[in-house]
Coordinates of C-alpha atoms in Angstrom, one line a residue:
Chain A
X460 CA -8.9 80.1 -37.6
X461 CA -11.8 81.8 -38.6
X462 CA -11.5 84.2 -42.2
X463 CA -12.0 87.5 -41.4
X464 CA -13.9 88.8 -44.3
X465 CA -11.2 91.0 -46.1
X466 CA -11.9 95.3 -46.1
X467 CA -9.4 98.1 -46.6
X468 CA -9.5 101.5 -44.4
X469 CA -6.6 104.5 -45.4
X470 CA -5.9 107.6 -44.1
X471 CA -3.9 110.5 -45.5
X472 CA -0.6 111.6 -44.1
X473 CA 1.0 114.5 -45.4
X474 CA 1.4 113.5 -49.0
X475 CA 1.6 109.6 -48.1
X476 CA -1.4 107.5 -48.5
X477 CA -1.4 104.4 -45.5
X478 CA -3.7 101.9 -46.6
X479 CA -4.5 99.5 -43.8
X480 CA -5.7 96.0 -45.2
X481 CA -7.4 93.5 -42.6
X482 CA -8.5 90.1 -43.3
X483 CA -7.2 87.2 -44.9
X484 CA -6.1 88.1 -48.3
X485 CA -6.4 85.8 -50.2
X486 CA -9.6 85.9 -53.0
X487 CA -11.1 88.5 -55.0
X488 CA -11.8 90.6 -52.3
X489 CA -8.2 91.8 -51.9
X490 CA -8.8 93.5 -55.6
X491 CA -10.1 96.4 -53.2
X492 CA -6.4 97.1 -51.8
X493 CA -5.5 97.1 -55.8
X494 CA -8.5 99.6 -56.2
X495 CA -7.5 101.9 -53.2
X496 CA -3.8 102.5 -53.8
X497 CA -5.1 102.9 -57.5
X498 CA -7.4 106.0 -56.6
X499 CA -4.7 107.5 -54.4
X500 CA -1.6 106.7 -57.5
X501 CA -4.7 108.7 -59.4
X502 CA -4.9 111.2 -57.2
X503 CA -1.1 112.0 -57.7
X504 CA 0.1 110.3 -54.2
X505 CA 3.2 108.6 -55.1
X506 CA 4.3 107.5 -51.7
X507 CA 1.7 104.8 -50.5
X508 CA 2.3 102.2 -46.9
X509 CA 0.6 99.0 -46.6
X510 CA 0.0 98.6 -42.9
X511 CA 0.0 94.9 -42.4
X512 CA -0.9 94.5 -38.8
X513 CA -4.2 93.4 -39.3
X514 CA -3.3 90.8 -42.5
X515 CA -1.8 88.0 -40.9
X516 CA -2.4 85.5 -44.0
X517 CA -1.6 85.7 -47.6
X518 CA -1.8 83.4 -50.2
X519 CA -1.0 83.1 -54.0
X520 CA -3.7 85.5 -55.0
X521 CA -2.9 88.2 -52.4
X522 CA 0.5 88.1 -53.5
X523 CA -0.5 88.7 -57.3
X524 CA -2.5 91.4 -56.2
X525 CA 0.8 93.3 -54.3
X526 CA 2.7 92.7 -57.2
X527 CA 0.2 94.6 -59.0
X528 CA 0.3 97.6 -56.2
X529 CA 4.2 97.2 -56.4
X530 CA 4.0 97.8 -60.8
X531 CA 2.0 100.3 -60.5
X532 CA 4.2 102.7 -58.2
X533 CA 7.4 101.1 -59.9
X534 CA 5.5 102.8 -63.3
X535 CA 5.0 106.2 -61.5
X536 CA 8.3 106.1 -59.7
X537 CA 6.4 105.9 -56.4
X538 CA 7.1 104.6 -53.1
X539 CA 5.6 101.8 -51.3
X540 CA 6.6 100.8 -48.2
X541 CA 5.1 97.4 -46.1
X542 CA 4.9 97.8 -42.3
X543 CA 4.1 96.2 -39.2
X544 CA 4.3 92.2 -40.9
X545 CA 3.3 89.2 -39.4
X546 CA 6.4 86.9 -39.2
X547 CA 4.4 84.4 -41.2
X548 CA 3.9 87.2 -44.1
X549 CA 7.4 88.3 -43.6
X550 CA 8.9 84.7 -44.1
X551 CA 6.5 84.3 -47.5
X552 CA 7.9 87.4 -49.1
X553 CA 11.0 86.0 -48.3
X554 CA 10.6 82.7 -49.9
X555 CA 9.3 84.3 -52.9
X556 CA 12.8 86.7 -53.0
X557 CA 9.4 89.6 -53.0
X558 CA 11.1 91.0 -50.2
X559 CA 13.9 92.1 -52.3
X560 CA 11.3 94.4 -53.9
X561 CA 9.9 95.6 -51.1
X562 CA 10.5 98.7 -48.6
X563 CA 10.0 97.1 -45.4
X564 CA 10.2 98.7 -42.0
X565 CA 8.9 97.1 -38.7
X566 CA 6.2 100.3 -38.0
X567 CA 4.3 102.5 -40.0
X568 CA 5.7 105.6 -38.2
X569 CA 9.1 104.0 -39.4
X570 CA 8.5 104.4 -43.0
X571 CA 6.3 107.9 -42.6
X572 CA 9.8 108.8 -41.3
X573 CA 11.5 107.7 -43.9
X574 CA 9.9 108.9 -46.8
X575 CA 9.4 112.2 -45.0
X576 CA 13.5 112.5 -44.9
X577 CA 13.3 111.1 -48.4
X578 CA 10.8 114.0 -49.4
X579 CA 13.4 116.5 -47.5
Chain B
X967 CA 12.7 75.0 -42.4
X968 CA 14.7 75.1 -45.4
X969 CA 13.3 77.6 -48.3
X970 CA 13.2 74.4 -50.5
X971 CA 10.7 73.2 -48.5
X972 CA 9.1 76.5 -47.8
X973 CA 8.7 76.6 -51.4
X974 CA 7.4 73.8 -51.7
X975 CA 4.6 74.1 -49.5
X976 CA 3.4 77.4 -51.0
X977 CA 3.1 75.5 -54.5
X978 CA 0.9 73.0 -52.8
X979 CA -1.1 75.6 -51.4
X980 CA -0.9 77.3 -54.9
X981 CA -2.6 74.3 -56.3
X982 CA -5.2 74.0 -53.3
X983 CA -5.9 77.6 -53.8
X984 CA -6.4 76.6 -57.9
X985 CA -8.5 73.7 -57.1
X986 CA -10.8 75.6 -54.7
X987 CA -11.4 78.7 -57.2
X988 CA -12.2 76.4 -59.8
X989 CA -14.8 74.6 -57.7
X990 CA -16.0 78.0 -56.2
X991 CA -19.8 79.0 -56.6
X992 CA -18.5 82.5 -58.3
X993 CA -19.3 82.7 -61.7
X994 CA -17.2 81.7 -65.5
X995 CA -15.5 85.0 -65.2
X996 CA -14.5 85.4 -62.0
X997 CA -13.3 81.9 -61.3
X998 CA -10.9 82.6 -64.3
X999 CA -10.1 86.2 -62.9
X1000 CA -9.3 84.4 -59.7
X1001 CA -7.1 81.3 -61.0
X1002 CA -5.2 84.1 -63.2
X1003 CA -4.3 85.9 -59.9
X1004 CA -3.0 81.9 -58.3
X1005 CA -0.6 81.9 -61.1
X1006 CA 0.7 85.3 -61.6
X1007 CA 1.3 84.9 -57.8
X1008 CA 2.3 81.4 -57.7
X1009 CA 5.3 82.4 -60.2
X1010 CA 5.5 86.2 -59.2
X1011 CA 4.8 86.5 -63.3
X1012 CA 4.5 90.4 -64.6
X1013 CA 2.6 89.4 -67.4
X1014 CA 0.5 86.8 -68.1
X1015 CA -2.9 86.0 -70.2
X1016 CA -5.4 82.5 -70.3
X1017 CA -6.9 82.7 -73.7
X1018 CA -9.9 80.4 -74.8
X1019 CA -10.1 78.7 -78.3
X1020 CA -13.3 79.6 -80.2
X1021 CA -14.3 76.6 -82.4
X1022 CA -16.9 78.5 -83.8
X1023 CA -14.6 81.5 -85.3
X1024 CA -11.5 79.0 -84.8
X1025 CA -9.7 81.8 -83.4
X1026 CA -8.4 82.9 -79.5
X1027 CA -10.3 84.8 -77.4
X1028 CA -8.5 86.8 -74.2
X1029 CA -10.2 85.8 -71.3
X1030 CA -8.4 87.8 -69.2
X1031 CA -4.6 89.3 -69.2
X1032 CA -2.6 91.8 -67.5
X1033 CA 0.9 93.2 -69.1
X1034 CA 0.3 92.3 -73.1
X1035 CA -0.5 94.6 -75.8
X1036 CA -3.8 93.0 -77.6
X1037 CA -2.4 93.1 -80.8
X1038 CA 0.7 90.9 -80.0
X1039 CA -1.9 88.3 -78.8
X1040 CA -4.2 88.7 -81.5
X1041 CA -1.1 87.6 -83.4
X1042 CA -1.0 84.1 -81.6
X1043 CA -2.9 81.3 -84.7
X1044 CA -4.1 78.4 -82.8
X1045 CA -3.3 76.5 -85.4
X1046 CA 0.9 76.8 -84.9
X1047 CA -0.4 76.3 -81.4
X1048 CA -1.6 72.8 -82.1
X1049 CA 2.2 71.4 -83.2
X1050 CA 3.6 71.6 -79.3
X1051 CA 3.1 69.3 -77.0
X1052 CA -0.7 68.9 -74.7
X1053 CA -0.6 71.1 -71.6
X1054 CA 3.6 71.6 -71.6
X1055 CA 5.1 74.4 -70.7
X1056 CA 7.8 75.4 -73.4
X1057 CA 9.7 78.6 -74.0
X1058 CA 8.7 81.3 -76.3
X1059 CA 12.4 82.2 -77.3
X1060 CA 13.9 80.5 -80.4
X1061 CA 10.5 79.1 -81.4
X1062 CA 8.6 80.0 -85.1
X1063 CA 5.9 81.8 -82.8
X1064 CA 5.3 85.3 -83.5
X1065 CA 6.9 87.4 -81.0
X1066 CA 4.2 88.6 -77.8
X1067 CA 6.5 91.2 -76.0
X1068 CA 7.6 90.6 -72.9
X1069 CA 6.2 86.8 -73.2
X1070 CA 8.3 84.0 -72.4
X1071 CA 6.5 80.9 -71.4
X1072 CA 3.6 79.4 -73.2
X1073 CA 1.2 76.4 -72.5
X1074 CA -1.1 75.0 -75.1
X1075 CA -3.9 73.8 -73.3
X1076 CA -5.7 70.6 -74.2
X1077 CA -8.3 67.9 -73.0
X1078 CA -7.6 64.6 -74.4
X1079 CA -7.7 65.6 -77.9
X1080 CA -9.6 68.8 -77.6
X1081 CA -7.7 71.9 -78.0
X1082 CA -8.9 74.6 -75.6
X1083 CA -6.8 77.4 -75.7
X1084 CA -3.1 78.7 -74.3
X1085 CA -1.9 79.9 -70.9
X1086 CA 0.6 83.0 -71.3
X1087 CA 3.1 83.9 -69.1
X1088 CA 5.9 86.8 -68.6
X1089 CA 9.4 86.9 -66.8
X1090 CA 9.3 87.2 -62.7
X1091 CA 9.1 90.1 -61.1
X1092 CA 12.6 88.5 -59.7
X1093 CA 14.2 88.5 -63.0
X1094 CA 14.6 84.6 -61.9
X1095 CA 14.1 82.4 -65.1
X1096 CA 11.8 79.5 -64.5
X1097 CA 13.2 76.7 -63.2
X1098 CA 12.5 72.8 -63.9
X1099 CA 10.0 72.7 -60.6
X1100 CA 8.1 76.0 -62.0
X1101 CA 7.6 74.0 -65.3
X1102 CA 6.4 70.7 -63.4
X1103 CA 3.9 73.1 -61.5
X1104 CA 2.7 75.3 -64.7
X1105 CA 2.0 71.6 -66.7
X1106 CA -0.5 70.6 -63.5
X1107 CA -2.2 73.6 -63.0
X1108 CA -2.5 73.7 -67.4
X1109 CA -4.4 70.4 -66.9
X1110 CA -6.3 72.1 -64.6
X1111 CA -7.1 75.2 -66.4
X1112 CA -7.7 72.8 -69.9
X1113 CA -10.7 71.0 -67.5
X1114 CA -12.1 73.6 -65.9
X1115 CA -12.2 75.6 -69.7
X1116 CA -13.6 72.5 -71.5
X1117 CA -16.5 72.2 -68.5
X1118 CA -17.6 75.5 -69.5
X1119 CA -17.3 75.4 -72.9
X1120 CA -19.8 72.6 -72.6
X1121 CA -21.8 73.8 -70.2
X1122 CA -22.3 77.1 -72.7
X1123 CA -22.7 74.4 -76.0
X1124 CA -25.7 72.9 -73.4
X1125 CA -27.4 75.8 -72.4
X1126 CA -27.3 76.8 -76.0
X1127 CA -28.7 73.4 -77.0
X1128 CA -31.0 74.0 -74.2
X1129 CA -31.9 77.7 -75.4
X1130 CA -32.9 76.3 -79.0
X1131 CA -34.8 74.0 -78.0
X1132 CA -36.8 76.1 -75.6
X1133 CA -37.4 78.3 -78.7
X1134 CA -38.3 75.7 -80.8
X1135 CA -40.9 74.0 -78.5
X1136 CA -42.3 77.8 -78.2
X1137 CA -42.4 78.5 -82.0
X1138 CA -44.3 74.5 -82.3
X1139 CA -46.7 76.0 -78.9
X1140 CA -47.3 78.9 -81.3
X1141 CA -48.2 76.8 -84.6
X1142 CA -50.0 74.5 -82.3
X1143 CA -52.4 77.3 -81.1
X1144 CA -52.7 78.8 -84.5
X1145 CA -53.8 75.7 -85.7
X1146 CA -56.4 75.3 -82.8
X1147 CA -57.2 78.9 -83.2
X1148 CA -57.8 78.1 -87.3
X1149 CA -60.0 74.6 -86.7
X1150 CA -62.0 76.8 -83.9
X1151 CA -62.8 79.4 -86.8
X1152 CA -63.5 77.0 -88.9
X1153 CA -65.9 75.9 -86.5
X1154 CA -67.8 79.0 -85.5
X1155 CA -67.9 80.0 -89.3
X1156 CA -70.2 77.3 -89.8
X1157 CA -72.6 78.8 -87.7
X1158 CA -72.8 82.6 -88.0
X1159 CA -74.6 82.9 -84.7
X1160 CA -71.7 81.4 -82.9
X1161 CA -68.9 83.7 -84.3
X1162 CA -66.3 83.1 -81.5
X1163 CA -67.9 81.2 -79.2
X1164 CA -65.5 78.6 -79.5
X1165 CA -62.2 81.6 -78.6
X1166 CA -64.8 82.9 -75.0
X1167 CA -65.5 79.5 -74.1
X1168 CA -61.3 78.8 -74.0
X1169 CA -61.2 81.9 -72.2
X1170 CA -63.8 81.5 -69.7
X1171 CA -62.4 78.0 -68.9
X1172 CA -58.8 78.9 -68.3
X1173 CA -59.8 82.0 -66.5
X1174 CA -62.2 79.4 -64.0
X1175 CA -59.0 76.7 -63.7
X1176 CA -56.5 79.3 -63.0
X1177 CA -58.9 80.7 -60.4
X1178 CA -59.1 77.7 -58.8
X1179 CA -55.2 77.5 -58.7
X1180 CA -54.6 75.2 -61.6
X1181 CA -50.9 74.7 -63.0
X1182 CA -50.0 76.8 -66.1
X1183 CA -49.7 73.4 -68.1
X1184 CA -53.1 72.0 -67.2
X1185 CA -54.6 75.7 -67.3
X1186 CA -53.3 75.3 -70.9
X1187 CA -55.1 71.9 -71.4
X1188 CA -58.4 73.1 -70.4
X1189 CA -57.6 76.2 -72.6
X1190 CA -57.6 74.2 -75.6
X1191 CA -60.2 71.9 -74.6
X1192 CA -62.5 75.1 -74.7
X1193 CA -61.1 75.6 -78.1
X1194 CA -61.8 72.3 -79.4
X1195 CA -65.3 71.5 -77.2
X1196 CA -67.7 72.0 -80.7
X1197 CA -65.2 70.3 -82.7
X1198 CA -67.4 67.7 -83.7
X1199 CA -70.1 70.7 -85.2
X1200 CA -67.7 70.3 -88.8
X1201 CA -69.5 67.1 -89.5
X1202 CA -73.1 68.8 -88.7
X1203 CA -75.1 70.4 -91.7
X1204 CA -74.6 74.0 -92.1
X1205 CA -78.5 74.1 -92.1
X1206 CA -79.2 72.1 -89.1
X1207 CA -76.9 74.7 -87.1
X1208 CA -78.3 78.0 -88.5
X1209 CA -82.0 76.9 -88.5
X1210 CA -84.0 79.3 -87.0
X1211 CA -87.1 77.5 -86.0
X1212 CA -87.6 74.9 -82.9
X1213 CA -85.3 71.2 -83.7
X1214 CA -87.2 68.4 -84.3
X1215 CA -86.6 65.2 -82.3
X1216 CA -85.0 64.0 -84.8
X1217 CA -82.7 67.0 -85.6
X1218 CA -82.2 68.0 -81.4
X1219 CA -81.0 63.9 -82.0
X1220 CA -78.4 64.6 -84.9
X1221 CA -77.5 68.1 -83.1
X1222 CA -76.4 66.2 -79.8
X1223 CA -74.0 64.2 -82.0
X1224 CA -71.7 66.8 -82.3
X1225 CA -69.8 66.5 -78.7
X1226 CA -69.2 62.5 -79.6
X1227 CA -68.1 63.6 -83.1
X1228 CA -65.6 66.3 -81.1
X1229 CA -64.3 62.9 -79.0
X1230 CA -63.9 61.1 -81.8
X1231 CA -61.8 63.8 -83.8
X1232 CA -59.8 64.7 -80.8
X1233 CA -59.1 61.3 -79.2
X1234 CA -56.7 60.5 -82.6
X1235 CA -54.8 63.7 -81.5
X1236 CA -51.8 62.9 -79.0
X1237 CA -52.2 65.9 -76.5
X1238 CA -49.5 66.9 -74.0
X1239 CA -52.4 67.5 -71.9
X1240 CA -54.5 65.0 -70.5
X1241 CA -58.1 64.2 -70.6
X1242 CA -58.4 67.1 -73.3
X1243 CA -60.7 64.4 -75.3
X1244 CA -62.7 63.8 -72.1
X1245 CA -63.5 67.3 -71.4
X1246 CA -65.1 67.8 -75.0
X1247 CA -67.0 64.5 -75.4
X1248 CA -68.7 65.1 -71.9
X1249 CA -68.9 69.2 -72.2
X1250 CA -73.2 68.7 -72.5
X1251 CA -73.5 66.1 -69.4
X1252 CA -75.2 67.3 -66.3
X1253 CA -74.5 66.7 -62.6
X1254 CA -78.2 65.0 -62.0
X1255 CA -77.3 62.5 -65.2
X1256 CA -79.7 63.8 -67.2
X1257 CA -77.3 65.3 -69.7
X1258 CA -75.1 63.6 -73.0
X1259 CA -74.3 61.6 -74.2
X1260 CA -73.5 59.8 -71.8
X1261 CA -75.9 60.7 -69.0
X1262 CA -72.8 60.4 -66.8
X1263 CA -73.5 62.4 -63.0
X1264 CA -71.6 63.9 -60.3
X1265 CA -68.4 61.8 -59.4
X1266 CA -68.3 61.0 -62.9
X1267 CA -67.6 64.3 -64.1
X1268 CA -64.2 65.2 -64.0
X1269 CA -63.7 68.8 -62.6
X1270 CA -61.9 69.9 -66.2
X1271 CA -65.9 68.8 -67.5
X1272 CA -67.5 70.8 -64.8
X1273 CA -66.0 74.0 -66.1
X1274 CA -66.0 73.6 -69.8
X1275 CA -70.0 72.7 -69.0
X1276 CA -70.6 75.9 -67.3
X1277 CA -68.3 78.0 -69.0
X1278 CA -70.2 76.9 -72.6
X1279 CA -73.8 77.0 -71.0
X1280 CA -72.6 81.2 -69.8
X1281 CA -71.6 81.9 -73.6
X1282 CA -74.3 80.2 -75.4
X1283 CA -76.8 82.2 -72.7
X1284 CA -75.4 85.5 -73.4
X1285 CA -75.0 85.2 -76.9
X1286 CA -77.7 85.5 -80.0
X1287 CA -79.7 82.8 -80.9
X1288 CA -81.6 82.1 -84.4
X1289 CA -84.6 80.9 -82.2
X1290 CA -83.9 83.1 -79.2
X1291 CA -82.5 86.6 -77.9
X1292 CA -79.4 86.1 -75.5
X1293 CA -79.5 86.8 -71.7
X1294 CA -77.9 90.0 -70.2
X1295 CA -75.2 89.0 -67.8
X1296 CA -76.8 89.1 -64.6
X1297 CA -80.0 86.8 -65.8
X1298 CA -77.5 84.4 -67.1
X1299 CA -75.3 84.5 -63.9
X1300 CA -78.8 84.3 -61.7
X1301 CA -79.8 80.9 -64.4
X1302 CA -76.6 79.4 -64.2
X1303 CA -77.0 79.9 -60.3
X1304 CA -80.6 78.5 -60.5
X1305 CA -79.2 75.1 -62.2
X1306 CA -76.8 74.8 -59.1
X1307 CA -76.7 70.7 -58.1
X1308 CA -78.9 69.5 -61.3
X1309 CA -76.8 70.7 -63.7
X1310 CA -74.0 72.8 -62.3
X1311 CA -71.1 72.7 -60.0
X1312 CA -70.9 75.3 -56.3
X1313 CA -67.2 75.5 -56.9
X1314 CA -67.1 75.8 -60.4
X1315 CA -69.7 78.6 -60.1
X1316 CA -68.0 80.1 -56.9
X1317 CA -64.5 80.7 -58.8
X1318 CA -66.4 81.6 -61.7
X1319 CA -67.9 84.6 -60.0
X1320 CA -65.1 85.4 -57.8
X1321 CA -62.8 85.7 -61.5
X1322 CA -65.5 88.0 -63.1
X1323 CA -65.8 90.3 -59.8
X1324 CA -62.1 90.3 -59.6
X1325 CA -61.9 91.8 -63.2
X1326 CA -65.0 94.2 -62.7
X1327 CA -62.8 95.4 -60.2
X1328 CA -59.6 95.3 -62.2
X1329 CA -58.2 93.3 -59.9
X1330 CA -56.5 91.7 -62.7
X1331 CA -53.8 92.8 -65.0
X1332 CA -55.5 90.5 -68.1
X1333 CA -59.2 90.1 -68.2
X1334 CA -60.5 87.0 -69.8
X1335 CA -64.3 86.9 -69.3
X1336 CA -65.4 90.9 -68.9
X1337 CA -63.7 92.0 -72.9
X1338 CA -66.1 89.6 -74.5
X1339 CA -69.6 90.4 -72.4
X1340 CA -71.3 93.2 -74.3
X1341 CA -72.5 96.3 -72.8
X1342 CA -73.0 95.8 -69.3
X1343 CA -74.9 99.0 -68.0
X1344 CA -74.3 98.7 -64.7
X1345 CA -71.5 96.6 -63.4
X1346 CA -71.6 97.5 -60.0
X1347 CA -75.1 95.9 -60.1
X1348 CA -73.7 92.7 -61.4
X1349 CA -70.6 93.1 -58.3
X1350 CA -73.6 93.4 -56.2
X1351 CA -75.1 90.0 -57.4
X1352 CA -71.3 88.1 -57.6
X1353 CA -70.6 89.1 -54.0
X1354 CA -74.2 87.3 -53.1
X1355 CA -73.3 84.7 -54.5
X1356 CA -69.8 84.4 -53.2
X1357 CA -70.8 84.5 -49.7
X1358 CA -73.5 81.8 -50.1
X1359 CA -71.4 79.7 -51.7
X1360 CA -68.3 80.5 -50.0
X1361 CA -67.3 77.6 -47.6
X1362 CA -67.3 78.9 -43.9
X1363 CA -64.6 79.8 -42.5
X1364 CA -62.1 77.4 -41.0
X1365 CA -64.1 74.4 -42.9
X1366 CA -62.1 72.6 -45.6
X1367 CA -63.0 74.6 -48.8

């Protein structure tokens, strides 16, 4: 397979910040999705999604990097939810018992929806 | 697939992803930032810190760490460090260790009987505590880490060594000029006429070889072959030198024995350049043979000889005389190109003239010929004259040069 060099895109919805990684995620590059849900947690967002549908591969440093992105809302009593997973990330998080930390929902509109009635 | 194996899988890949950050082009810093990241991720760790033992200051330095307070690490003596056992993994809790908050495993980290510094690690983001396989894994990738810290440690202790003694063969280039620069004095004092001649003729030399796209090192060879050319002038009376009327045959005889008396000083002197000896024993030869004291001609003549002849001839013609006025600059560049073939080289001449029109044009940042020529009235007369002679001596084009 050939690496897709990693970048970060996210949009604003409401008061929710949906980050949408793409690439392999798996060097220092992915220190950019740490950097981007760190401006919006700066910027007062507290409810953040990581759109995964364009991250199909993680390895040990991409998952140090969402454990960072998980502390850092866990410290601001934030949100974050992870959408749209490959089944190969899904299965990962789930070897690591990660998922037990994690908000998961199978689309984005999914968890928009539920931290909207959470917001209620 | 069972999670066991699942697991175990990732771990291998944890320890291919280790290998290849360590062996990754990216530089000391980030291949540490990175290898951090593989085991906080490989054990899900909150906290964790890689710290490097200083052997200079004999303390531990944080390379990098995420979830500690500094001062709880600054707490950690390598010393109480060096009583566990190389690279294993042990336990923080019920140990003599000062407490690190939130810290729970630590791993001294050693190569062979070197000790490098100490891995740091906090509780899972699981809560899990660290199981026997965890351990196994954290005591291979602390070999790794120990290696990977030691190579750069050394690397560093080379580049310093390397560093010094780039400094010290600099601060020896620098005596070694001075000394040049004293024995040239030394030589121009005796003869108050030739105040510097010695300091213009190294210039104009060096300026001629780098124009003809020498190498710095042998640029610097012909440099101090200018320097050194009238060596031999320390053994000559001070009154043969400064007489003012015409040299008898006998004195023009025990004047000439001044460039032999320059090989003979300077061939007991073990140069880093070469042929520094020849250049100053054969700087009064000419091209037709007719010069010494050799009489040596043409293909005899090594190009290094060729400049220093023309470059000396060029001072001594626009510089006073006891027993003759000096040349302004143009009749000594229309003379030297009179003496062309009997005495004088085309391509010597040609880069000599191309060098000073490039600086009467400030075409170059440092000037080596034009600070030393006094008052020339008119330089875009002398341009005028360089540029004739340039483009008869030029090479046509598409002809070898």
């Amino acid at each position: 397979m050939k690496a897709v060099k990693f970048s970060v895109v996210s949009r604003l919805e409401g008061n929710t910040a949906v980050i949408y990684p793409k690439g392999y995620l798996n060097n220092l590059s992915g220190e950019s999705l740490v950097v981007e849900c760190g401006n919006y947690i700066g910027s007062g967002i507290t409810n953040i999604v990581v759109n995964f549908s364009e991250t199909d591969l993680i390895n040990s440093i991409g998952i140090s990097m969402l454990l960072q992105i998980i502390e850092n809302l866990k410290n601001i009593h934030g949100t974050i939810c992870f959408t749209n997973m490959s089944k190969f990330l899904r299965e990962t998080f789930e070897m690591l018992g990660l998922i037990n930390h994690m908000t998961v929902f199978p689309l984005e509109s999914d968890a928009l929806q539920y931290l909207k009635a959470g917001n209620l | 697939m069972s999670i066991e194996l699942k697991k175990a899988l990732y771990n291998i890949s944890a320890l291919a992803d280790l290998g290849q950050e360590i062996t990754s082009e990216n530089n000391f810093q980030e291949k540490i930032q990175s290898v951090f990241y593989v085991i906080t991720g490989t054990f899900l760790a909150n906290r964790g810190a890689i710290l490097a033992y200083d052997k200079k200051t004999a303390r531990l330095g944080v390379l990098t760490q995420k979830g500690f307070s500094p001062a709880d690490l600054a707490r950690i003596q390598p010393e109480e460090l060096r009583m566990f056992s190389k690279n294993e993994p042990f336990l923080l809790a019920g140990t003599s260790l000062p407490a690190v908050a939130g810290a729970e495993l630590l791993v001294p980290l050693w190569v062979r009987n070197e000790f490098i510094g100490a891995l740091l690690l906090g509780g899972k983001l699981t809560v899990d505590p660290y199981t026997p396989e965890d351990i196994e894994l954290l005591n291979v990738i602390a070999h790794q880490i120990a290696i990977a810290l030691n190579n750069h440690t050394l690397f560093v202790d080379l580049s310093d060594k390397l560093e010094e003694n780039r400094r010290l063969y600099e601060e020896m280039r620098h005596i070694y000029h001075g000394t040049l620069q004293a024995f040239a004095a030394a030589i121009d004092a005796k003869d108050a006429y030739t105040k510097n001649h010695s300091h213009r003729v190294a210039k104009y030399s060096a300026a001629i070889a780098r124009e003809l796209g020498w190498n710095e090192h042998d640029i610097e060879g012909m440099y101090v072959a200018g320097y050194l050319h009238d060596v031999g002038k320390l053994a000559i009376s001070n009154d043969l030198l400064n007489k003012v009327t015409p040299f008898t045959p006998d004195e023009r005889a025990e004047l000439r024995k001044h460039s032999t008396l320059s090989h003979n000083i300077t061939e007991k002197i073990k140069f880093p350049w070469k042929n520094v000896e020849d250049m100053v024993w054969h700087h009064h030869e000419r091209l037709d043979g007719r010069g010494y004291p050799e009489a040596l001609a043409r293909e005899s003549l090594s190009d290094g000889v060729r400049i220093l002849t023309l470059a000396d001839s060029f001072d001594a013609m626009t510089s006073q005389r006891p027993y003759r006025q000096k040349m302004d600059v143009a009749s000594a560049i229309t003379e030297l190109k009179k003496c062309l073939d009997s005495q004088f080289d085309n391509r010597i001449l040609l880069a000599f003239c191309r060098v000073l029109d490039k600086e009467i044009k400030g075409e170059l940042p440092e000037p080596d010929i034009l600070p030393h020529l006094e008052s020339i009235s008119d330089l875009s007369v002398i341009s005028v004259l360089l540029q004739a002679i340039i483009a008869e001596l030029s090479p046509p084009e598409n002809s070898p040069a």
